[in-house]
Amino acid sequence: MGADAARMDRLPDTTALTAPFRVHLVVDVPPSQEELQRQISRRERWEFNRNQRRHGWELQEDSSPAALDFFYRRMHRPTMRRRHGDRSRTESLSVARHAILPRGTLLFVTCGGRRVAGVLCHWSPDRRTLTTRLLGVLDGDEQHYADGAFKAVYHLLLRWACERHVPHVDFFGTEAFLSKGIFQWKRKFAPRVQLPPNHFSRKRIRLYVRNDTPRVRDLLVANPLLSWTTGPDGPRMTPTYFTDALRPPRLDLSARCPGLPEPRLLDLDAFLGGGR
């Protein structure tokens, strides 16, 4: 279930875990390109450099109304439709035009002068944080994912931010489950995990377990999460992995990010027996 944090604190927490409703992944941009490259995972760095040699990508800034129309109609909307179908949720073109772009910027990844991917970002009020809001590849074509153009958006955006001494790039929100592919990939850029800078920061989810069955245990072990715990320094997010005698913790779903504490292993026999 989901609720505001104040209400959640009044609800039963036996055989349950609390987690943030959303989290943001924020990269603290170092002062030099060399330091930036060192903080990106070796495999991710190697893959991007290989694809960059093949395609010669460049980053182009264009915040004109015509560029926004092209980005939204030819990149963002087709990409959302291709990847999420009827479940797609995004901002309207009107919101992008009147609420995001005037307080942000639009950047394109080009290949041989052709725009193949793009990202619409907005600035924080102090212009110290640039947040990615809408992304897409040309016509939603899966080939641009296979070529690495979508990933190149993030690499080139961080290089752009480093050149301009932008302190922080916010890769925007995701759920607090470590099994999410978006969390596992963005983690390779060494982002901090923090609560969103909006009303979502006050919202929590609570996972109640009503039945102890093998399938329930399989589900829990397969989906470690950032649980909301209270330590000596106050509330914090803690990577939490379920395990039992038959199911090892999914530590391959790493939560290694700056500022996160060491993982907590939660024994399912003790956790699920807590309500008996």
Tab-separated table of C-alpha atoms in Angstrom:
chain	number	residue	atom	x	y	z
A	1	MET	CA	0.000	0.000	0.000
A	2	GLY	CA	1.042	3.604	-0.416
A	3	ALA	CA	0.507	6.571	1.876
A	4	ASP	CA	2.002	9.779	3.167
A	5	ALA	CA	4.856	9.140	5.601
A	6	ALA	CA	2.962	10.589	8.567
A	7	ARG	CA	0.001	8.293	7.966
A	8	MET	CA	2.233	5.286	7.333
A	9	ASP	CA	3.861	5.755	10.729
A	10	ARG	CA	0.483	5.126	12.368
A	11	LEU	CA	-0.179	1.838	10.555
A	12	PRO	CA	0.851	-1.683	11.662
A	13	ASP	CA	4.295	-2.752	10.518
A	14	THR	CA	4.361	-6.434	11.505
A	15	THR	CA	5.522	-8.692	8.663
A	16	ALA	CA	6.033	-5.600	6.540
A	17	LEU	CA	8.727	-3.379	5.082
A	18	THR	CA	8.539	0.321	4.304
A	19	ALA	CA	10.271	1.868	1.307
A	20	PRO	CA	10.298	5.261	-0.447
A	21	PHE	CA	7.566	5.628	-3.039
A	22	ARG	CA	10.148	7.009	-5.491
A	23	VAL	CA	13.855	7.722	-5.439
A	24	HIS	CA	16.074	9.910	-7.611
A	25	LEU	CA	19.545	9.009	-8.842
A	26	VAL	CA	21.770	12.101	-8.776
A	27	VAL	CA	25.310	12.212	-10.167
A	28	ASP	CA	27.678	14.642	-8.491
A	29	VAL	CA	29.664	15.853	-11.493
A	30	PRO	CA	33.408	16.030	-10.768
A	31	PRO	CA	35.509	18.990	-11.949
A	32	SER	CA	37.399	17.125	-14.681
A	33	GLN	CA	36.558	14.712	-17.489
A	34	GLU	CA	39.214	12.317	-16.197
A	35	GLU	CA	37.537	12.072	-12.803
A	36	LEU	CA	34.144	11.707	-14.454
A	37	GLN	CA	35.356	8.757	-16.498
A	38	ARG	CA	36.879	7.080	-13.456
A	39	GLN	CA	33.585	7.078	-11.568
A	40	ILE	CA	31.723	5.317	-14.397
A	41	SER	CA	31.921	1.531	-14.261
A	42	ARG	CA	34.709	0.042	-16.348
A	43	ARG	CA	32.387	-2.103	-18.474
A	44	GLU	CA	29.995	0.764	-19.186
A	45	ARG	CA	32.905	3.052	-20.085
A	46	TRP	CA	34.398	0.462	-22.439
A	47	GLU	CA	31.083	-0.184	-24.189
A	48	PHE	CA	30.378	3.504	-24.758
A	49	ASN	CA	33.889	4.210	-26.065
A	50	ARG	CA	33.597	1.298	-28.510
A	51	ASN	CA	30.231	2.513	-29.802
A	52	GLN	CA	31.438	6.105	-29.939
A	53	ARG	CA	34.285	5.079	-32.264
A	54	ARG	CA	31.762	3.349	-34.527
A	55	HIS	CA	29.171	6.128	-34.693
A	56	GLY	CA	30.991	9.380	-33.918
A	57	TRP	CA	28.172	10.767	-31.771
A	58	GLU	CA	28.094	14.436	-30.861
A	59	LEU	CA	25.850	16.445	-28.546
A	60	GLN	CA	23.885	19.382	-29.926
A	61	GLU	CA	21.890	21.902	-27.906
A	62	ASP	CA	18.788	23.368	-29.533
A	63	SER	CA	15.948	24.798	-27.439
A	64	SER	CA	13.965	26.297	-30.293
A	65	PRO	CA	10.204	25.627	-30.617
A	66	ALA	CA	10.785	23.700	-33.838
A	67	ALA	CA	13.391	21.486	-32.151
A	68	LEU	CA	10.978	20.725	-29.314
A	69	ASP	CA	8.219	19.770	-31.772
A	70	PHE	CA	10.624	17.441	-33.595
A	71	PHE	CA	11.870	15.893	-30.356
A	72	TYR	CA	8.406	15.310	-28.927
A	73	ARG	CA	6.706	14.019	-32.079
A	74	ARG	CA	9.578	12.055	-33.628
A	75	MET	CA	11.494	10.897	-30.555
A	76	HIS	CA	9.791	11.028	-27.194
A	77	ARG	CA	6.225	10.029	-28.054
A	78	PRO	CA	7.203	7.165	-30.429
A	79	THR	CA	9.707	5.864	-27.865
A	80	MET	CA	7.166	5.852	-25.054
A	81	ARG	CA	4.592	4.180	-27.282
A	82	ARG	CA	7.057	1.525	-28.469
A	83	ARG	CA	8.388	0.678	-25.017
A	84	HIS	CA	5.268	1.011	-22.856
A	85	GLY	CA	2.255	0.778	-25.164
A	86	ASP	CA	-1.035	1.590	-23.464
A	87	ARG	CA	0.719	1.868	-20.084
A	88	SER	CA	2.748	4.837	-21.253
A	89	ARG	CA	2.616	7.887	-18.974
A	90	THR	CA	4.345	11.126	-19.802
A	91	GLU	CA	3.953	14.896	-19.960
A	92	SER	CA	1.949	16.506	-22.726
A	93	LEU	CA	3.576	18.609	-25.409
A	94	SER	CA	1.971	21.664	-23.830
A	95	VAL	CA	3.633	20.945	-20.480
A	96	ALA	CA	6.949	20.305	-22.218
A	97	ARG	CA	6.663	23.586	-24.124
A	98	HIS	CA	5.418	25.881	-21.377
A	99	ALA	CA	6.600	24.356	-18.106
A	100	ILE	CA	9.800	22.385	-18.777
A	101	LEU	CA	11.665	23.959	-21.696
A	102	PRO	CA	11.527	27.600	-20.458
A	103	ARG	CA	13.325	26.438	-17.298
A	104	GLY	CA	15.575	23.939	-19.036
A	105	THR	CA	17.253	22.918	-22.245
A	106	LEU	CA	16.940	20.396	-25.068
A	107	LEU	CA	19.917	18.300	-26.183
A	108	PHE	CA	20.275	15.940	-29.123
A	109	VAL	CA	22.697	13.119	-29.874
A	110	THR	CA	23.692	13.339	-33.530
A	111	CYS	CA	25.283	10.745	-35.807
A	112	GLY	CA	26.731	12.124	-39.021
A	113	GLY	CA	24.713	15.297	-38.466
A	114	ARG	CA	21.448	13.359	-38.059
A	115	ARG	CA	19.575	13.640	-34.768
A	116	VAL	CA	19.069	10.107	-33.442
A	117	ALA	CA	18.264	10.655	-29.740
A	118	GLY	CA	17.384	13.492	-27.416
A	119	VAL	CA	16.693	14.569	-23.854
A	120	LEU	CA	14.630	17.440	-22.465
A	121	CYS	CA	15.985	18.665	-19.119
A	122	HIS	CA	15.059	21.273	-16.574
A	123	TRP	CA	17.152	23.323	-14.152
A	124	SER	CA	16.656	23.570	-10.415
A	125	PRO	CA	15.860	27.124	-9.222
A	126	ASP	CA	19.518	27.662	-8.246
A	127	ARG	CA	20.707	26.177	-11.592
A	128	ARG	CA	22.991	23.774	-9.755
A	129	THR	CA	21.093	20.632	-10.745
A	130	LEU	CA	20.057	19.612	-14.263
A	131	THR	CA	17.315	16.982	-14.278
A	132	THR	CA	16.477	14.700	-17.196
A	133	ARG	CA	12.719	14.795	-17.815
A	134	LEU	CA	11.807	13.405	-21.249
A	135	LEU	CA	13.956	11.184	-23.458
A	136	GLY	CA	13.615	9.355	-26.742
A	137	VAL	CA	15.250	7.942	-29.854
A	138	LEU	CA	14.315	8.728	-33.438
A	139	ASP	CA	10.959	7.122	-34.300
A	140	GLY	CA	11.313	4.864	-31.246
A	141	ASP	CA	13.513	2.626	-33.400
A	142	GLU	CA	14.959	-0.286	-31.404
A	143	GLN	CA	18.111	-0.100	-33.540
A	144	HIS	CA	19.106	3.071	-31.685
A	145	TYR	CA	19.029	1.059	-28.469
A	146	ALA	CA	21.079	-1.728	-30.048
A	147	ASP	CA	23.610	0.811	-31.368
A	148	GLY	CA	23.910	2.431	-27.940
A	149	ALA	CA	22.523	5.834	-28.941
A	150	PHE	CA	20.085	5.887	-26.028
A	151	LYS	CA	22.849	5.214	-23.517
A	152	ALA	CA	25.013	7.810	-25.269
A	153	VAL	CA	22.503	10.456	-24.134
A	154	TYR	CA	23.623	9.962	-20.537
A	155	HIS	CA	27.343	9.774	-21.256
A	156	LEU	CA	27.371	12.876	-23.432
A	157	LEU	CA	25.072	14.779	-21.067
A	158	LEU	CA	27.489	14.206	-18.182
A	159	ARG	CA	30.432	15.340	-20.322
A	160	TRP	CA	28.469	18.438	-21.325
A	161	ALA	CA	27.675	19.170	-17.665
A	162	CYS	CA	31.314	18.686	-16.669
A	163	GLU	CA	32.502	21.155	-19.312
A	164	ARG	CA	30.054	23.753	-17.992
A	165	HIS	CA	30.772	23.095	-14.305
A	166	VAL	CA	27.235	21.921	-13.550
A	167	PRO	CA	27.490	20.426	-10.045
A	168	HIS	CA	24.729	17.807	-10.291
A	169	VAL	CA	22.829	15.844	-12.939
A	170	ASP	CA	19.625	14.196	-11.725
A	171	PHE	CA	18.761	11.066	-13.713
A	172	PHE	CA	15.186	11.396	-12.434
A	173	GLY	CA	13.019	8.904	-10.612
A	174	THR	CA	12.527	5.182	-10.316
A	175	GLU	CA	10.987	2.748	-7.863
A	176	ALA	CA	12.977	1.630	-4.840
A	177	PHE	CA	13.429	-1.952	-6.084
A	178	LEU	CA	17.007	-2.989	-6.870
A	179	SER	CA	15.753	-5.459	-9.493
A	180	LYS	CA	14.624	-2.590	-11.714
A	181	GLY	CA	16.770	-2.558	-14.849
A	182	ILE	CA	16.792	1.252	-14.874
A	183	PHE	CA	18.268	1.298	-11.355
A	184	GLN	CA	20.919	-1.280	-12.206
A	185	TRP	CA	22.031	0.578	-15.337
A	186	LYS	CA	22.037	4.119	-13.963
A	187	ARG	CA	23.917	2.863	-10.906
A	188	LYS	CA	26.943	2.427	-13.207
A	189	PHE	CA	27.413	6.230	-13.207
A	190	ALA	CA	27.883	6.317	-9.404
A	191	PRO	CA	24.800	8.384	-8.526
A	192	ARG	CA	23.629	9.194	-5.028
A	193	VAL	CA	20.207	7.796	-4.175
A	194	GLN	CA	17.975	10.446	-2.624
A	195	LEU	CA	14.344	11.286	-2.091
A	196	PRO	CA	12.678	13.292	-4.893
A	197	PRO	CA	12.717	17.103	-4.627
A	198	ASN	CA	8.907	17.256	-4.711
A	199	HIS	CA	5.808	15.891	-2.974
A	200	PHE	CA	6.938	12.298	-3.612
A	201	SER	CA	9.571	12.771	-0.911
A	202	ARG	CA	6.797	12.470	1.703
A	203	LYS	CA	5.247	9.325	0.277
A	204	ARG	CA	6.079	5.739	1.247
A	205	ILE	CA	5.066	2.261	0.201
A	206	ARG	CA	4.624	-0.577	2.651
A	207	LEU	CA	4.943	-4.158	1.558
A	208	TYR	CA	2.764	-6.444	3.684
A	209	VAL	CA	3.213	-10.213	3.392
A	210	ARG	CA	-0.029	-12.069	4.140
A	211	ASN	CA	0.919	-15.616	3.102
A	212	ASP	CA	4.139	-17.581	3.533
A	213	THR	CA	4.355	-19.701	0.380
A	214	PRO	CA	7.283	-20.773	-1.840
A	215	ARG	CA	6.125	-18.413	-4.604
A	216	VAL	CA	5.907	-15.483	-2.200
A	217	ARG	CA	9.413	-16.239	-0.955
A	218	ASP	CA	10.686	-16.485	-4.545
A	219	LEU	CA	9.153	-13.072	-5.291
A	220	LEU	CA	10.701	-11.427	-2.248
A	221	VAL	CA	14.162	-12.853	-2.873
A	222	ALA	CA	14.027	-11.808	-6.542
A	223	ASN	CA	13.159	-8.208	-5.618
A	224	PRO	CA	15.470	-6.697	-2.995
A	225	LEU	CA	14.611	-3.100	-2.192
A	226	LEU	CA	15.722	0.070	-0.488
A	227	SER	CA	13.884	-0.175	2.799
A	228	TRP	CA	13.257	2.814	5.043
A	229	THR	CA	15.061	2.204	8.324
A	230	THR	CA	15.840	4.278	11.397
A	231	GLY	CA	19.408	4.253	12.659
A	232	PRO	CA	21.417	6.268	15.180
A	233	ASP	CA	21.639	9.140	12.676
A	234	GLY	CA	17.939	9.118	11.841
A	235	PRO	CA	15.931	7.624	8.930
A	236	ARG	CA	17.806	6.344	5.916
A	237	MET	CA	17.472	4.028	2.926
A	238	THR	CA	19.096	0.626	3.399
A	239	PRO	CA	19.573	-2.010	0.666
A	240	THR	CA	17.601	-4.991	1.955
A	241	TYR	CA	17.906	-8.529	0.606
A	242	PHE	CA	15.646	-11.443	1.524
A	243	THR	CA	17.112	-14.904	2.006
A	244	ASP	CA	16.473	-18.306	3.566
A	245	ALA	CA	18.140	-21.728	3.682
A	246	LEU	CA	17.061	-22.530	0.112
A	247	ARG	CA	17.310	-19.076	-1.443
A	248	PRO	CA	20.571	-17.113	-1.379
A	249	PRO	CA	20.277	-13.305	-1.378
A	250	ARG	CA	20.367	-11.696	-4.826
A	251	LEU	CA	23.553	-9.767	-4.146
A	252	ASP	CA	24.223	-9.799	-7.893
A	253	LEU	CA	21.596	-7.023	-7.989
A	254	SER	CA	24.050	-4.556	-6.554
A	255	ALA	CA	23.042	-1.497	-4.583
A	256	ARG	CA	26.519	-0.013	-4.496
A	257	CYS	CA	26.038	3.750	-4.718
A	258	PRO	CA	27.722	6.646	-2.896
A	259	GLY	CA	26.165	7.186	0.515
A	260	LEU	CA	24.169	3.966	0.794
A	261	PRO	CA	25.014	1.764	3.793
A	262	GLU	CA	26.091	-1.866	3.580
A	263	PRO	CA	23.285	-4.274	2.613
A	264	ARG	CA	21.023	-5.796	5.222
A	265	LEU	CA	20.183	-9.510	4.861
A	266	LEU	CA	16.687	-10.293	6.098
A	267	ASP	CA	16.031	-13.928	6.982
A	268	LEU	CA	12.613	-14.916	5.671
A	269	ASP	CA	11.941	-17.384	8.480
A	270	ALA	CA	12.349	-14.621	11.038
A	271	PHE	CA	10.581	-11.978	8.934
A	272	LEU	CA	7.547	-14.072	7.999
A	273	GLY	CA	7.317	-15.548	11.474
A	274	GLY	CA	7.048	-12.101	12.992
A	275	GLY	CA	3.272	-12.060	12.802
A	276	ARG	CA	2.762	-15.437	14.483
